[in-house]
Amino acid sequence: MPKQNIYDDPIFFDGYMKIREKEGNANDLFEIPALLSLLPDLSGKSLLDLGCGYGEHCKMFIDMGAKSVVGVDISEKMLEVAHRENSDPKITYLNIPMEDIDKLDGRFDVVVSSLAIHYVESFAEVVKKIYDKMNTNGVFVFSQEHPIGTAYSNGNRWTKDDNGNKLYVNLSNYCVEGERESTWFVEGVKKYHRTFSTIVNTLVDVGFTVERMIEPFADAEMLKKYPEHDNLKHKPDFLLGKAKKM
Amino acid sequence: MPKQNIYDDPIFFDGYMKIREKEGNANDLFEIPALLSLLPDLSGKSLLDLGCGYGEHCKMFIDMGAKSVVGVDISEKMLEVAHRENSDPKITYLNIPMEDIDKLDGRFDVVVSSLAIHYVESFAEVVKKIYDKMNTNGVFVFSQEHPIGTAYSNGNRWTKDDNGNKLYVNLSNYCVEGERESTWFVEGVKKYHRTFSTIVNTLVDVGFTVERMIEPFADAEMLKKYPEHDNLKHKPDFLLGKAKKM
């Protein structure tokens, strides 16, 4: 089955770069701090970054003391930026889908994946490959779109009042797992919805111990500066997890 | 702080008994089978049932081979039914809130709680007491109202089409944890909303290993017989979990 590679679509790529560069975007404020809070001390560790994109995390992991980082991404275009902006002798970028990590040499102390696994159809298979590629006491830290978000399939996502304020998330088909098509800069972006319990059970089934889950939202302090993120209290954008190979 | 005891309200009690006796109710079809699927072999085990109600589970656990069962419930009225309909020399019923189990003698191999912990304000405190009351390799199995259900605070729970069919759950305040008041037979029923991640993290924080989570819904086979439960695909009624003391 061909792997989806929307990030090589030029329209998607430009749109994506713009929101990620915007000050106060949800990734910078909520996803990245939560992801960092789940990481162990990286000193001397070997890392694998799944869906590394333009490599800014890989570079950050080296700055945090990692011995080596392998960043894999399906998008050649993303990796071109990674090579240009975030290269380092300790980083190896590989243009492969994360479904192919079983072909890599060696094992890793830490596997990280930021906002990529909701594009993966075969979650159980990838989680198994991650587990097999990890050293004992290794840690897998991931973020993904929140299941309340990926559950959505069609219609209006929000019910709003007459002034356009968001009142409710229109949640449907939460228990119906599988492919969702949506428009995000381009039409036909495919994501895969999984329930919270499936995510936990898939980790447990391959042998991981679940150590922490995070559903970030804006606290009072952050709302003062970024009131536009108040809606996260209704629908968290992200779900993060930390699992350990015992 | 006084513990809530709605089950001793006569109007609540009558209403509750009626839905639990109705053929094809969601508890019988979804919650109980899921709960049973999470139980280990009970042969020779000592059990503690938190919020045992009228004791039908306690009796069932004895029939499944349990050595002894202690059933605790805050409702005297419920326990009167338990004594009358489900007594057994191996069962001890105690009229105490589950917040007080630290005062019990001994330890247990299995702790079960069916649809009671969403009434408990101090979830972390109770989970700690459960952990402390368990033998090594002991298992804690629980069911509760699903966080998508307990998140709801006011307004209309569903958006319906012109024919009254349920289209969406109106989900709000999922990340806002704490007390919710609702009307369920009587006004002012208090439940406590916690996010999925809080539930997992609370178990992990006291030392439990999360082994399984279940969000039951109706499969095709069950929908043939009970088409009215199709709405569970949008909003599962229950969340169940199994955690082990290693």
XYZ file of C-alpha atoms in Angstrom:
492
model
C 0.000 0.000 0.000
C 1.417 3.424 -0.955
C 2.108 5.663 2.014
C 0.507 9.089 2.062
C 2.907 11.915 1.404
C 0.950 15.140 1.551
C 3.983 17.073 2.739
C 5.481 16.899 -0.730
C 2.414 18.657 -2.176
C 3.652 22.256 -2.789
C 0.342 23.877 -1.742
C 0.215 21.840 1.461
C 3.869 22.486 2.153
C 3.540 26.282 1.844
C 0.379 26.397 3.964
C 1.916 24.190 6.611
C 5.123 26.215 6.790
C 3.068 29.384 7.311
C 1.059 28.119 10.315
C 4.124 26.606 11.927
C 5.957 29.922 11.605
C 3.082 31.933 13.120
C 3.777 33.229 16.629
C 1.481 31.685 19.213
C 0.567 28.630 17.116
C -0.850 25.634 18.956
C 2.203 23.481 18.246
C 4.647 25.870 19.888
C 2.371 26.615 22.848
C 0.964 23.191 23.669
C 2.356 20.292 21.697
C 6.095 20.940 21.901
C 6.218 21.832 25.642
C 4.168 18.700 26.427
C 6.429 16.577 24.230
C 9.542 17.960 25.915
C 8.044 17.313 29.367
C 7.794 13.605 28.493
C 11.386 13.185 27.336
C 13.953 11.584 29.632
C 17.437 13.030 30.029
C 18.858 12.639 26.509
C 22.565 12.752 27.476
C 24.455 10.111 25.554
C 21.261 8.578 24.165
C 20.595 7.315 20.652
C 17.365 8.726 19.233
C 15.006 7.909 16.409
C 12.618 10.665 15.265
C 9.660 9.341 13.251
C 8.207 11.915 10.882
C 11.034 14.314 11.611
C 9.895 16.877 9.013
C 12.359 19.685 8.626
C 14.483 18.380 11.461
C 14.183 21.096 14.072
C 13.473 18.508 16.772
C 16.470 16.395 15.674
C 18.705 19.423 16.063
C 17.152 20.234 19.441
C 17.756 16.664 20.664
C 21.462 16.983 19.797
C 21.558 20.325 21.647
C 19.963 18.501 24.603
C 22.888 16.063 24.700
C 21.820 13.158 22.494
C 24.672 11.035 21.171
C 23.010 10.509 17.782
C 19.696 11.097 16.061
C 18.203 9.306 13.074
C 15.367 11.327 11.575
C 13.071 9.578 9.129
C 10.451 11.234 6.981
C 8.457 10.237 3.939
C 8.732 13.746 2.485
C 11.818 14.505 0.415
C 10.827 18.174 0.387
C 10.770 18.319 4.179
C 14.126 16.598 4.390
C 15.636 19.104 1.960
C 14.799 21.813 4.503
C 16.153 19.573 7.270
C 19.485 19.154 5.474
C 19.695 22.869 4.769
C 18.624 24.233 8.149
C 19.214 21.497 10.715
C 22.143 19.401 9.688
C 24.657 18.105 12.188
C 27.327 15.393 12.054
C 25.358 13.465 14.680
C 22.112 13.530 12.682
C 21.235 11.134 9.863
C 18.190 11.969 7.785
C 16.513 9.111 5.934
C 13.784 9.475 3.343
C 11.699 6.426 4.271
C 8.187 5.924 5.653
C 8.079 5.087 9.363
C 6.510 1.766 8.416
C 9.973 0.742 7.185
C 12.007 1.304 10.349
C 12.446 -2.436 10.815
C 15.044 -2.161 8.030
C 17.253 0.208 10.042
C 20.438 -1.028 11.705
C 20.779 -1.068 15.460
C 18.472 -0.089 18.287
C 17.557 3.177 19.962
C 17.260 4.467 23.526
C 14.520 6.943 22.731
C 11.973 6.989 19.904
C 10.068 10.228 19.370
C 7.254 11.018 16.972
C 5.665 14.445 16.773
C 2.266 14.734 15.067
C 2.850 12.012 12.516
C 1.255 8.775 13.675
C -2.307 9.867 12.853
C -1.214 9.594 9.211
C -0.265 5.960 9.719
C -2.880 3.368 8.857
C -1.181 0.403 10.502
C -0.645 1.782 13.995
C -0.278 -1.623 15.672
C 2.330 -2.706 13.138
C 4.352 0.496 13.531
C 4.179 0.347 17.347
C 5.468 -3.226 17.202
C 8.371 -2.121 14.989
C 9.151 0.761 17.353
C 9.202 -1.635 20.314
C 11.488 -4.052 18.472
C 13.874 -1.226 17.549
C 14.283 -0.075 21.148
C 16.798 -0.945 23.806
C 15.560 -2.214 27.175
C 14.479 0.732 29.367
C 13.957 2.646 26.151
C 11.240 5.276 26.010
C 8.748 6.027 23.245
C 7.285 9.537 23.319
C 4.658 10.589 20.818
C 2.149 13.264 20.031
C -0.790 12.999 17.676
C -4.017 14.758 16.859
C -6.464 14.161 19.688
C -9.048 11.390 19.145
C -11.868 13.895 19.715
C -10.456 15.732 16.705
C -9.758 12.754 14.462
C -13.209 11.252 15.202
C -14.834 13.996 13.188
C -15.730 12.984 9.670
C -18.122 15.457 8.076
C -20.584 18.271 8.717
C -19.776 21.202 10.974
C -17.130 20.678 13.584
C -18.534 23.314 15.968
C -21.926 24.546 17.066
C -21.655 28.316 17.417
C -23.902 30.939 18.974
C -25.351 33.831 16.957
C -22.156 35.813 17.491
C -19.983 33.043 16.102
C -18.625 31.904 19.469
C -17.888 28.213 19.722
C -20.288 26.481 22.110
C -19.825 22.780 21.478
C -17.687 20.379 19.513
C -19.992 18.381 17.258
C -18.569 14.984 18.052
C -19.612 12.023 15.961
C -18.350 8.548 15.175
C -15.860 8.475 18.016
C -16.042 4.671 18.146
C -15.808 4.225 14.378
C -12.101 3.836 13.823
C -10.285 4.148 10.527
C -9.663 6.527 7.665
C -10.880 10.124 7.655
C -10.507 12.435 4.701
C -10.310 16.111 5.350
C -9.265 19.320 3.682
C -6.204 20.911 5.241
C -4.664 23.295 2.691
C -5.358 20.599 0.067
C -8.274 18.233 -0.382
C -8.158 14.565 0.464
C -5.747 14.611 3.386
C -6.045 11.174 4.968
C -5.808 10.634 8.684
C -6.621 7.608 10.776
C -8.895 7.831 13.757
C -8.294 5.596 16.756
C -10.008 5.748 20.126
C -8.112 6.564 23.280
C -8.468 2.969 24.504
C -7.116 1.542 21.237
C -4.041 3.750 21.522
C -3.384 2.596 25.105
C -4.116 -1.063 24.350
C -1.927 -1.105 21.242
C 1.021 0.102 23.311
C 0.309 -2.441 26.060
C -0.183 -5.323 23.614
C 3.324 -5.093 22.186
C 4.862 -4.941 25.656
C 5.082 -1.235 26.484
C 4.258 0.134 29.924
C 2.228 3.323 29.618
C 3.844 5.958 31.824
C 1.979 9.163 31.040
C -0.677 10.653 28.785
C -1.208 14.387 28.238
C -4.138 16.283 26.686
C -2.797 19.845 26.744
C -5.013 22.879 27.038
C -4.580 26.548 27.973
C -4.312 27.459 31.645
C -5.414 30.836 33.011
C -1.944 32.303 32.602
C -1.715 31.329 28.943
C -5.259 32.488 28.188
C -4.318 36.020 29.245
C -1.810 36.135 26.409
C -3.599 33.857 23.930
C -7.359 34.058 24.556
C -7.982 32.482 21.145
C -6.909 29.108 22.556
C -9.753 28.946 25.088
C -11.526 26.474 22.782
C -8.972 23.799 23.661
C -10.928 23.252 26.875
C -13.730 21.836 24.731
C -11.529 19.979 22.268
C -7.849 19.434 23.012
C -5.902 19.502 19.748
C -3.282 16.995 20.844
C -2.830 13.744 22.686
C 0.639 12.804 23.908
C 1.946 9.630 25.414
C 5.046 8.172 27.016
C 5.617 4.418 27.053
C 8.546 2.424 28.352
C 10.080 -0.857 27.208
C 10.784 -2.648 30.495
C -16.804 16.485 53.383
C -20.099 14.533 53.320
C -20.204 11.808 50.694
C -23.004 11.904 48.165
C -25.639 9.250 48.703
C -28.253 9.643 46.008
C -29.046 5.943 46.059
C -30.866 6.380 49.360
C -33.214 8.921 47.771
C -36.465 6.941 47.243
C -37.281 8.575 43.886
C -33.785 7.938 42.580
C -33.787 4.417 43.915
C -37.073 3.495 42.206
C -36.049 5.066 38.903
C -32.677 3.378 38.995
C -34.126 -0.035 39.790
C -36.472 0.294 36.798
C -33.773 1.003 34.204
C -31.527 -1.712 35.589
C -34.376 -4.213 35.324
C -35.242 -3.272 31.725
C -34.278 -5.906 29.170
C -31.616 -4.659 26.785
C -30.343 -1.900 29.081
C -26.889 -0.541 28.394
C -25.437 -1.946 31.604
C -26.361 -5.535 30.804
C -25.338 -5.286 27.162
C -22.133 -3.317 27.362
C -20.856 -2.541 30.803
C -21.140 -5.916 32.519
C -19.714 -8.035 29.661
C -16.782 -5.621 29.372
C -16.227 -5.717 33.137
C -16.291 -9.519 33.150
C -13.837 -9.633 30.252
C -11.318 -7.740 32.380
C -11.515 -9.998 35.429
C -8.801 -12.579 36.086
C -9.654 -16.120 37.179
C -11.314 -15.541 40.560
C -10.743 -19.038 41.975
C -9.634 -18.769 45.594
C -9.268 -14.995 45.388
C -10.291 -12.404 47.959
C -12.350 -9.604 46.416
C -13.383 -6.102 47.331
C -16.363 -4.593 45.478
C -16.534 -0.785 45.737
C -20.035 0.580 45.333
C -21.497 -2.921 45.377
C -25.107 -1.679 45.314
C -27.564 -4.513 45.683
C -24.795 -7.090 45.606
C -25.522 -8.994 42.420
C -21.882 -8.733 41.372
C -20.700 -9.932 44.796
C -22.879 -13.011 44.438
C -21.645 -13.564 40.900
C -17.999 -13.370 42.032
C -18.671 -16.113 44.602
C -20.307 -18.204 41.864
C -17.161 -17.622 39.804
C -15.033 -19.191 42.542
C -13.969 -16.288 44.733
C -12.906 -17.263 48.257
C -14.470 -14.179 49.834
C -16.033 -10.892 48.823
C -16.340 -7.678 50.792
C -18.963 -5.383 49.261
C -18.990 -1.775 50.387
C -21.663 0.763 49.583
C -22.650 4.150 50.940
C -26.353 3.351 50.482
C -28.083 1.512 53.298
C -31.134 1.035 51.080
C -29.058 -0.695 48.411
C -27.437 -2.942 50.997
C -30.855 -3.946 52.351
C -31.597 -5.359 48.910
C -28.142 -6.947 48.851
C -28.741 -8.702 52.178
C -32.174 -9.863 51.063
C -31.367 -11.013 47.543
C -27.655 -11.694 47.405
C -26.432 -12.879 50.740
C -23.864 -15.631 51.077
C -21.646 -16.786 53.961
C -18.625 -15.731 51.921
C -19.914 -12.167 51.387
C -19.601 -9.317 53.886
C -21.569 -6.161 53.155
C -20.359 -2.951 54.758
C -22.221 0.339 54.772
C -19.263 2.685 54.337
C -18.160 5.087 51.608
C -15.340 3.779 49.422
C -13.239 6.666 50.674
C -12.997 4.751 53.965
C -11.568 1.435 52.749
C -8.232 2.183 54.387
C -9.991 1.248 57.641
C -10.699 -2.327 56.456
C -8.654 -5.232 57.745
C -6.425 -7.219 55.423
C -5.666 -6.978 51.737
C -7.394 -8.137 48.570
C -6.402 -9.980 45.390
C -8.972 -8.247 43.207
C -10.717 -4.905 43.638
C -13.737 -4.237 41.433
C -15.845 -1.117 41.070
C -18.798 -0.932 38.730
C -20.129 2.512 37.795
C -19.361 4.159 41.102
C -16.084 6.071 40.873
C -17.564 8.978 38.882
C -19.413 9.848 42.122
C -16.110 10.124 43.968
C -14.567 13.560 44.229
C -11.162 12.466 45.443
C -10.251 9.944 42.754
C -6.490 10.079 43.391
C -6.980 9.500 47.100
C -9.300 6.526 46.543
C -6.998 4.977 43.921
C -4.116 5.234 46.401
C -6.191 3.486 49.066
C -7.173 0.768 46.602
C -3.522 0.211 45.710
C -2.524 0.041 49.385
C -5.304 -2.472 50.092
C -4.164 -4.863 47.370
C -1.836 -7.826 47.402
C 1.105 -7.911 44.995
C -0.074 -9.071 41.546
C -3.513 -7.855 42.534
C -5.824 -6.494 39.863
C -8.102 -3.448 39.973
C -10.969 -3.531 37.466
C -13.362 -0.600 37.173
C -16.081 0.867 35.040
C -17.299 4.438 35.065
C -19.305 6.824 32.954
C -17.273 7.756 29.904
C -15.391 11.078 30.049
C -17.203 12.233 26.897
C -20.407 11.817 28.916
C -19.221 13.314 32.186
C -17.678 16.331 30.390
C -21.145 17.605 29.565
C -22.359 20.305 31.907
C -25.356 22.142 30.500
C -27.365 22.867 27.367
C -28.420 20.146 24.955
C -26.424 16.976 24.956
C -27.235 16.112 21.332
C -27.694 17.944 18.062
C -30.569 16.257 16.242
C -31.878 16.477 12.711
C -35.439 17.584 11.902
C -36.680 14.035 12.469
C -35.159 13.846 15.943
C -32.259 11.596 14.946
C -29.061 12.156 16.895
C -26.350 13.626 14.695
C -23.677 14.816 17.087
C -22.774 14.820 20.734
C -22.516 18.436 21.854
C -19.219 18.103 23.667
C -18.050 20.956 25.850
C -15.630 21.511 28.709
C -13.861 18.178 28.238
C -10.674 19.602 29.770
C -12.475 21.287 32.664
C -12.373 18.655 35.364
C -14.475 18.587 38.494
C -18.039 18.545 39.703
C -21.025 18.282 37.377
C -24.580 18.518 38.527
C -27.223 16.780 36.518
C -30.769 15.551 36.772
C -31.060 11.782 36.750
C -34.416 10.830 38.273
C -33.779 13.548 40.859
C -32.188 16.986 40.596
C -28.707 17.786 41.808
C -26.988 14.462 41.149
C -23.287 15.185 41.493
C -20.690 13.470 39.341
C -17.034 14.256 38.854
C -15.565 14.662 35.418
C -12.009 13.579 34.759
C -10.250 13.396 31.416
C -9.042 10.114 29.991
C -5.427 11.121 30.590
C -6.089 12.002 34.232
C -7.632 8.580 34.805
C -4.610 6.823 33.278
C -2.073 9.056 35.041
C -3.755 8.685 38.433
C -3.469 4.908 38.163
C 0.161 5.145 37.054
C 1.106 7.669 39.745
C 0.210 5.379 42.649
C 2.120 2.478 41.099
C -0.420 0.616 38.980
C 0.403 -0.770 35.543
C -2.436 -0.088 33.120
C -3.253 -3.357 31.362
C -6.390 -2.590 29.361
C -8.978 0.092 28.662
C -12.364 -0.542 27.018
C -14.895 1.881 25.532
C -17.735 -0.482 24.637
C -20.110 0.139 21.760
C -22.553 -1.923 19.709
C -21.183 -4.135 16.965
C -23.202 -5.049 13.855
C -24.542 -8.209 15.453
C -25.840 -6.374 18.514
C -27.304 -3.547 16.448
C -29.572 -6.029 14.679
C -31.228 -6.808 17.980
C -30.837 -3.431 19.683
C -30.736 -0.716 16.995
C -31.436 1.912 19.683
C -27.837 1.555 20.876
C -26.334 2.787 17.603
C -25.700 6.157 19.297
C -22.927 4.607 21.372
C -20.702 4.917 18.306
C -20.852 8.686 18.793
C -20.677 8.664 22.583
C -19.695 5.502 24.435
C -21.579 5.371 27.740
C -18.817 3.627 29.652
C -15.083 3.542 30.148
C -13.515 0.478 31.745
C -10.006 -0.167 32.913
C -7.810 -2.899 34.286
C -4.706 -2.082 36.316
C -2.225 -4.348 38.034
C -0.167 -3.933 41.189
C 3.200 -5.383 40.188
